[in-house]
């Protein structure tokens, strides 16, 4: 299976990157298709890093990213000697990391024709760091390829932006995500389609739903009864439920992620996860744990955010029905509730309920206690929709 098969629903981006790989070889027909510095942008869940590593694998593989050779397997494990993978979910790239990257970028590749450096969250580089990297990105060694990933071009310093060739990913189609879930996780087509729709084509979230029945149950619990709240008492109780669900969900998600990061850190240092940590590297793991602790404090808020995203999709379904848009609903399994909510409401009130979610998000960002922000939101729903 080719490494490109992993890049779901992005035919244009894949075509551009494949042309670049073809152009990267000596004596290529179209050398202009290749350049040394790239930026991959796209909405959350569109698969930016998947695309970046597919590109890296294809550049390093003797046969355009076959997906099965030792080189492709090493890229998948992030252990290829000519690949540097920088994932900074927890850490803002500091100046030390940046200098280390620049020094690696100047070395020649060991096995392949290129050395590839993937920076997964290039938007998290602070200005000082960016300037250190800038020179390296601006005048990369002929055999070094930089692949930066960020949500949008605007997230990078203009100086970097102007020096990279940019590729935009789009939100993949529900069908494409469903097909990937069937292929990667072996779930049946109906389950895959439902997960893809309910996660609104966010590949990572969709994968989480099909691999964690608990996560999926939490989503269902969060949405149960939201469209039918009739009293302030109901609203207050539901807000309490949401908070409990968000805590559970945040905790579960961060445990999964901590474990994954730990393994990735081992791999990126060339260590076996089962071996003891050499003394000189203990600092790296201490730093990782500290960052994970800091993030644990944010876990509940992340859980709240996921609930709000799901609730928004529910009201969007109501609105689409009211407008008779013919768009298929995100929450197909709740069609009866959605239909009766659409009958009881009208587009203006439904829009107001959708906008109230943005207001709640703003209040949360301004440090309003989640319990309060959620209660306000739900009490607002009762006021707006209880009297039909
Ligand atoms: Zn290969």
Coordinates of C-alpha atoms and ligand atoms in Angstrom, one line a residue:
X1 CA 0.0 0.0 0.0
X2 CA 1.4 3.3 -1.1
X3 CA 2.1 6.0 1.6
X4 CA -0.2 8.3 -0.3
X5 CA -3.2 6.1 0.5
X6 CA -3.1 7.4 4.0
X7 CA -3.7 11.0 2.8
X8 CA -7.5 11.0 2.8
X9 CA -9.6 13.1 0.5
X10 CA -6.8 15.4 -0.7
X11 CA -6.3 14.5 -4.4
X12 CA -5.0 18.0 -5.4
X13 CA -2.4 18.1 -2.6
X14 CA -1.3 14.6 -3.3
X15 CA -0.9 15.3 -7.0
X16 CA 1.3 18.4 -6.2
X17 CA 3.5 16.5 -3.7
X18 CA 3.9 13.5 -6.0
X19 CA 5.0 15.8 -8.8
X20 CA 7.5 17.3 -6.3
X21 CA 8.8 13.9 -5.5
X22 CA 9.2 13.1 -9.2
X23 CA 10.9 16.4 -9.7
X24 CA 13.3 15.8 -6.8
X25 CA 15.2 13.0 -8.5
X26 CA 18.3 13.5 -10.5
X27 CA 17.6 14.1 -14.2
X28 CA 13.9 14.7 -13.5
X29 CA 11.6 15.9 -16.3
X30 CA 10.1 18.6 -14.2
X31 CA 12.6 19.8 -11.6
X32 CA 10.5 23.0 -11.0
X33 CA 7.9 20.9 -9.3
X34 CA 10.3 20.4 -6.5
X35 CA 11.6 22.9 -4.0
X36 CA 13.4 22.5 -0.6
X37 CA 10.9 24.3 1.7
X38 CA 7.3 23.5 2.0
X39 CA 4.3 24.5 4.1
X40 CA 1.2 22.3 4.5
X41 CA -1.9 24.1 5.8
X42 CA -5.4 22.9 6.5
X43 CA -8.2 22.9 9.1
X44 CA -7.8 20.7 12.3
X45 CA -8.2 17.0 11.4
X46 CA -7.6 17.5 7.7
X47 CA -4.4 15.4 8.0
X48 CA -1.5 18.0 7.8
X49 CA 1.0 15.8 9.5
X50 CA -0.1 12.7 7.7
X51 CA 0.5 14.5 4.4
X52 CA 3.9 15.7 5.6
X53 CA 5.1 12.2 6.6
X54 CA 3.7 10.7 3.3
X55 CA 5.8 13.3 1.5
X56 CA 8.8 12.5 3.6
X57 CA 8.4 8.8 3.1
X58 CA 8.1 9.2 -0.7
X59 CA 11.2 11.4 -0.8
X60 CA 13.2 8.9 1.2
X61 CA 11.8 5.7 -0.4
X62 CA 13.7 4.2 -3.4
X63 CA 10.3 3.7 -5.2
X64 CA 8.0 6.8 -4.5
X65 CA 6.6 5.8 -1.1
X66 CA 5.8 2.1 -1.6
X67 CA 4.7 1.9 2.1
X68 CA 6.4 -1.5 2.6
X69 CA 10.1 -1.2 2.2
X70 CA 12.4 -0.7 5.3
X71 CA 12.7 3.0 4.6
X72 CA 8.9 3.5 4.5
X73 CA 8.6 1.5 7.7
X74 CA 11.2 3.6 9.4
X75 CA 9.4 6.8 8.4
X76 CA 6.2 5.4 9.9
X77 CA 8.1 4.7 13.1
X78 CA 9.7 8.1 12.9
X79 CA 13.1 6.4 13.2
X80 CA 14.5 6.9 9.8
X81 CA 18.0 8.3 10.1
X82 CA 17.4 10.9 7.5
X83 CA 14.1 12.1 9.0
X84 CA 13.8 14.6 11.8
X85 CA 10.3 14.8 13.2
X86 CA 9.5 17.7 15.4
X87 CA 6.1 17.4 17.1
X88 CA 5.5 20.2 19.6
X89 CA 2.0 19.5 20.8
X90 CA 3.3 20.3 24.3
X91 CA 6.3 22.5 23.8
X92 CA 6.7 25.8 22.0
X93 CA 9.8 25.2 19.9
X94 CA 12.6 26.8 21.9
X95 CA 15.8 28.3 20.6
X96 CA 17.9 25.2 21.6
X97 CA 15.6 22.9 19.6
X98 CA 15.8 25.4 16.7
X99 CA 19.6 25.5 16.7
X100 CA 19.8 21.7 16.9
X101 CA 17.4 21.6 13.9
X102 CA 19.5 24.0 11.9
X103 CA 22.7 22.0 12.6
X104 CA 21.0 18.8 11.5
X105 CA 19.7 20.5 8.4
X106 CA 23.2 21.3 7.3
X107 CA 24.4 17.7 7.5
X108 CA 24.3 15.4 4.5
X109 CA 21.8 12.6 4.3
X110 CA 23.0 9.2 5.5
X111 CA 21.0 6.7 3.4
X112 CA 18.7 8.6 1.1
X113 CA 19.2 11.4 -1.4
X114 CA 17.6 13.8 1.0
X115 CA 17.3 14.7 4.7
X116 CA 13.7 15.6 5.6
X117 CA 12.8 17.8 8.5
X118 CA 9.1 17.8 9.4
X119 CA 7.9 20.5 11.9
X120 CA 4.4 19.5 12.9
X121 CA 3.3 22.7 14.5
X122 CA 5.3 25.4 12.9
X123 CA 2.8 27.9 14.2
X124 CA 4.1 27.3 17.7
X125 CA 7.6 28.7 16.9
X126 CA 8.2 31.9 18.7
X127 CA 9.6 34.8 16.8
X128 CA 13.2 34.4 18.1
X129 CA 13.2 30.7 17.1
X130 CA 11.7 31.5 13.7
X131 CA 14.5 33.8 13.0
X132 CA 17.1 31.1 13.8
X133 CA 15.2 28.7 11.5
X134 CA 14.7 31.3 8.9
X135 CA 18.2 31.3 7.4
X136 CA 18.1 27.5 7.2
X137 CA 14.7 27.5 5.4
X138 CA 15.7 30.4 3.2
X139 CA 18.9 28.8 1.9
X140 CA 18.5 25.1 2.6
X141 CA 21.3 22.7 1.8
X142 CA 20.5 21.2 -1.6
X143 CA 19.8 17.8 0.0
X144 CA 17.6 19.1 2.9
X145 CA 13.8 19.4 2.6
X146 CA 11.8 21.3 5.2
X147 CA 8.1 20.5 5.6
X148 CA 6.3 22.8 8.0
X149 CA 2.7 22.3 9.0
X150 CA 0.4 25.0 10.4
X151 CA -3.4 25.6 10.4
X152 CA -3.0 28.5 8.0
X153 CA -0.4 30.6 6.3
X154 CA -1.3 33.5 8.6
X155 CA 0.0 31.5 11.6
X156 CA 3.5 31.9 10.4
X157 CA 5.8 34.9 10.4
X158 CA 5.6 36.7 7.0
X159 CA 9.3 36.2 6.5
X160 CA 8.9 32.4 6.7
X161 CA 5.7 32.4 4.7
X162 CA 7.4 34.1 1.8
X163 CA 10.1 31.5 1.6
X164 CA 8.1 28.3 1.5
X165 CA 5.9 26.7 -1.2
X166 CA 2.5 26.3 0.3
X167 CA -0.1 23.5 -0.1
X168 CA -3.6 23.8 1.3
X169 CA -5.6 20.8 2.5
X170 CA -9.4 20.9 2.7
X171 CA -11.8 19.3 5.0
X172 CA -12.1 15.8 3.6
X173 CA -15.5 14.4 2.5
X174 CA -17.4 12.2 5.0
X175 CA -17.1 9.3 2.5
X176 CA -13.3 9.6 2.3
X177 CA -13.0 9.6 6.0
X178 CA -15.3 6.6 6.3
X179 CA -13.4 4.7 3.8
X180 CA -10.1 5.3 5.7
X181 CA -11.7 4.1 9.0
X182 CA -12.8 0.9 7.3
X183 CA -9.3 0.4 5.8
X184 CA -7.4 1.3 8.9
X185 CA -9.5 0.1 11.8
X186 CA -11.5 -2.7 10.1
X187 CA -14.9 -1.3 11.2
X188 CA -18.1 -1.9 9.2
X189 CA -19.2 0.6 6.6
X190 CA -22.2 1.9 8.6
X191 CA -20.2 2.5 11.8
X192 CA -17.5 4.2 9.8
X193 CA -19.9 6.5 8.0
X194 CA -21.6 7.5 11.3
X195 CA -18.3 8.2 13.0
X196 CA -17.0 10.2 10.0
X197 CA -20.2 12.3 9.9
X198 CA -20.4 12.8 13.7
X199 CA -16.8 13.9 13.9
X200 CA -17.5 16.3 11.0
X201 CA -14.7 14.7 8.9
X202 CA -12.1 15.3 11.6
X203 CA -9.9 12.3 10.9
X204 CA -8.4 12.1 14.4
X205 CA -11.8 12.5 16.1
X206 CA -13.4 9.9 13.8
X207 CA -10.7 7.4 14.6
X208 CA -11.2 8.1 18.3
X209 CA -14.9 7.3 18.1
X210 CA -14.4 4.0 16.3
X211 CA -11.5 2.9 18.6
X212 CA -12.9 4.1 21.9
X213 CA -16.5 3.0 22.6
X214 CA -16.4 5.1 25.8
X215 CA -15.5 8.2 23.9
X216 CA -18.4 7.6 21.6
X217 CA -20.8 7.0 24.5
X218 CA -19.7 10.2 26.1
X219 CA -20.6 12.1 22.9
X220 CA -24.0 10.5 22.9
X221 CA -24.6 11.3 26.6
X222 CA -23.6 14.9 26.0
X223 CA -26.1 15.3 23.3
X224 CA -29.0 13.4 24.9
X225 CA -31.9 15.7 25.7
X226 CA -30.2 18.9 24.6
X227 CA -32.9 19.7 22.1
X228 CA -35.7 18.9 24.5
X229 CA -34.8 21.0 27.6
X230 CA -37.9 22.6 29.0
X231 CA -37.1 23.9 32.5
X232 CA -34.3 25.8 34.1
X233 CA -33.8 22.9 36.4
X234 CA -33.3 20.6 33.4
X235 CA -30.7 23.1 32.0
X236 CA -28.8 23.3 35.3
X237 CA -28.7 19.5 35.6
X238 CA -27.5 19.1 32.0
X239 CA -24.8 21.6 32.5
X240 CA -23.6 19.6 35.5
X241 CA -23.6 16.4 33.3
X242 CA -21.6 18.2 30.6
X243 CA -19.0 19.2 33.0
X244 CA -18.6 15.6 34.4
X245 CA -18.5 14.3 30.8
X246 CA -15.9 16.9 29.8
X247 CA -13.7 15.9 32.8
X248 CA -13.9 12.2 32.0
X249 CA -13.3 12.9 28.3
X250 CA -10.4 15.3 28.9
X251 CA -8.8 12.8 31.2
X252 CA -9.1 9.9 28.9
X253 CA -7.9 11.9 25.9
X254 CA -4.8 13.2 27.7
X255 CA -3.9 9.8 29.0
X256 CA -3.9 8.4 25.5
X257 CA -1.9 11.3 24.2
X258 CA 0.7 11.2 27.1
X259 CA 1.4 7.6 26.4
X260 CA 1.7 8.2 22.6
X261 CA 4.0 11.2 23.2
X262 CA 6.2 9.2 25.5
X263 CA 6.6 6.5 22.9
X264 CA 7.3 9.1 20.2
X265 CA 9.9 10.8 22.4
X266 CA 11.6 7.4 22.9
X267 CA 11.6 6.8 19.2
X268 CA 12.8 10.2 18.2
X269 CA 15.8 9.8 20.5
X270 CA 16.5 6.4 18.9
X271 CA 15.6 4.5 22.1
X272 CA 13.5 1.4 22.6
X273 CA 10.4 2.3 24.8
X274 CA 11.2 -0.7 27.0
X275 CA 14.7 0.3 27.8
X276 CA 15.8 2.5 30.7
X277 CA 16.3 6.2 30.0
X278 CA 20.0 7.1 29.8
X279 CA 21.0 9.7 32.4
X280 CA 21.9 12.4 29.9
X281 CA 18.4 12.2 28.4
X282 CA 16.4 12.3 31.6
X283 CA 16.0 16.0 31.3
X284 CA 14.0 15.6 28.1
X285 CA 11.5 13.3 29.7
X286 CA 11.2 15.5 32.8
X287 CA 10.4 18.4 30.5
X288 CA 7.8 16.2 28.7
X289 CA 6.2 15.2 32.0
X290 CA 6.0 18.8 33.2
X291 CA 4.4 19.9 29.9
X292 CA 1.9 17.1 30.2
X293 CA 1.0 18.2 33.8
X294 CA 0.5 21.7 32.5
X295 CA -1.8 20.4 29.8
X296 CA -3.8 18.2 32.2
X297 CA -5.1 21.5 33.6
X298 CA -6.5 22.3 30.2
X299 CA -7.9 18.8 29.6
X300 CA -11.4 19.6 31.0
X301 CA -11.6 22.7 28.8
X302 CA -10.7 20.6 25.8
X303 CA -13.5 18.2 26.7
X304 CA -15.9 21.2 27.0
X305 CA -14.8 22.4 23.6
X306 CA -15.5 19.0 22.0
X307 CA -19.0 19.0 23.6
X308 CA -19.7 22.5 22.2
X309 CA -18.5 21.4 18.8
X310 CA -20.9 18.5 18.9
X311 CA -23.8 20.6 20.2
X312 CA -23.2 23.1 17.4
X313 CA -23.5 20.3 14.9
X314 CA -26.9 19.4 16.4
X315 CA -28.3 22.9 16.0
X316 CA -26.8 23.0 12.6
X317 CA -28.8 19.9 11.7
X318 CA -31.9 21.6 13.0
X319 CA -31.2 24.7 10.9
X320 CA -30.4 22.8 7.7
X321 CA -33.8 21.1 8.1
X322 CA -35.6 24.4 8.7
X323 CA -34.0 25.8 5.6
X324 CA -34.8 22.6 3.7
X325 CA -31.3 22.6 2.5
X326 CA -31.1 19.0 1.6
X327 CA -27.7 18.7 3.3
X328 CA -27.3 15.4 5.0
X329 CA -27.4 15.7 8.8
X330 CA -24.3 15.2 11.0
X331 CA -26.3 13.4 13.6
X332 CA -28.4 11.0 11.5
X333 CA -29.3 8.9 14.5
X334 CA -31.0 11.8 16.2
X335 CA -33.2 12.7 13.3
X336 CA -36.5 12.4 15.2
X337 CA -35.3 14.9 17.9
X338 CA -33.9 17.2 15.2
X339 CA -37.2 17.1 13.3
X340 CA -39.3 17.9 16.3
X341 CA -36.9 20.7 17.3
X342 CA -37.1 22.1 13.8
X343 CA -40.9 22.1 14.0
X344 CA -40.8 23.9 17.4
X345 CA -38.2 26.5 16.4
X346 CA -37.6 28.8 13.4
X347 CA -34.3 29.8 11.6
X348 CA -33.8 33.0 13.6
X349 CA -34.1 31.3 17.0
X350 CA -32.0 28.4 15.9
X351 CA -29.3 30.7 14.6
X352 CA -29.4 32.5 17.9
X353 CA -28.8 29.2 19.7
X354 CA -25.8 28.5 17.4
X355 CA -24.4 32.0 18.1
X356 CA -24.8 31.4 21.8
X357 CA -22.2 28.7 21.5
X358 CA -19.6 31.2 20.2
X359 CA -20.5 33.5 23.1
X360 CA -20.0 30.6 25.5
X361 CA -16.6 29.9 23.9
X362 CA -15.6 33.5 24.3
X363 CA -16.6 33.5 27.9
X364 CA -14.6 30.4 28.6
X365 CA -11.6 31.9 26.9
X366 CA -12.0 34.9 29.2
X367 CA -11.7 32.5 32.2
X368 CA -15.4 32.4 33.1
X369 CA -15.8 29.1 35.2
X370 CA -17.0 26.4 32.8
X371 CA -20.0 25.5 35.1
X372 CA -21.3 29.0 34.8
X373 CA -20.7 29.4 31.0
X374 CA -22.4 26.1 30.3
X375 CA -25.4 26.9 32.6
X376 CA -25.9 30.2 30.9
X377 CA -25.8 28.6 27.5
X378 CA -28.4 25.9 28.4
X379 CA -30.7 28.2 30.4
X380 CA -30.6 30.4 27.3
X381 CA -31.8 27.4 25.2
X382 CA -34.8 26.9 27.6
X383 CA -35.7 30.6 27.3
X384 CA -35.5 30.5 23.6
X385 CA -37.1 27.1 22.7
X386 CA -39.2 25.9 25.7
X387 CA -42.3 27.9 24.6
X388 CA -43.0 26.7 21.1
Ligands
LIG1 ZN1 9.2 2.5 0.3

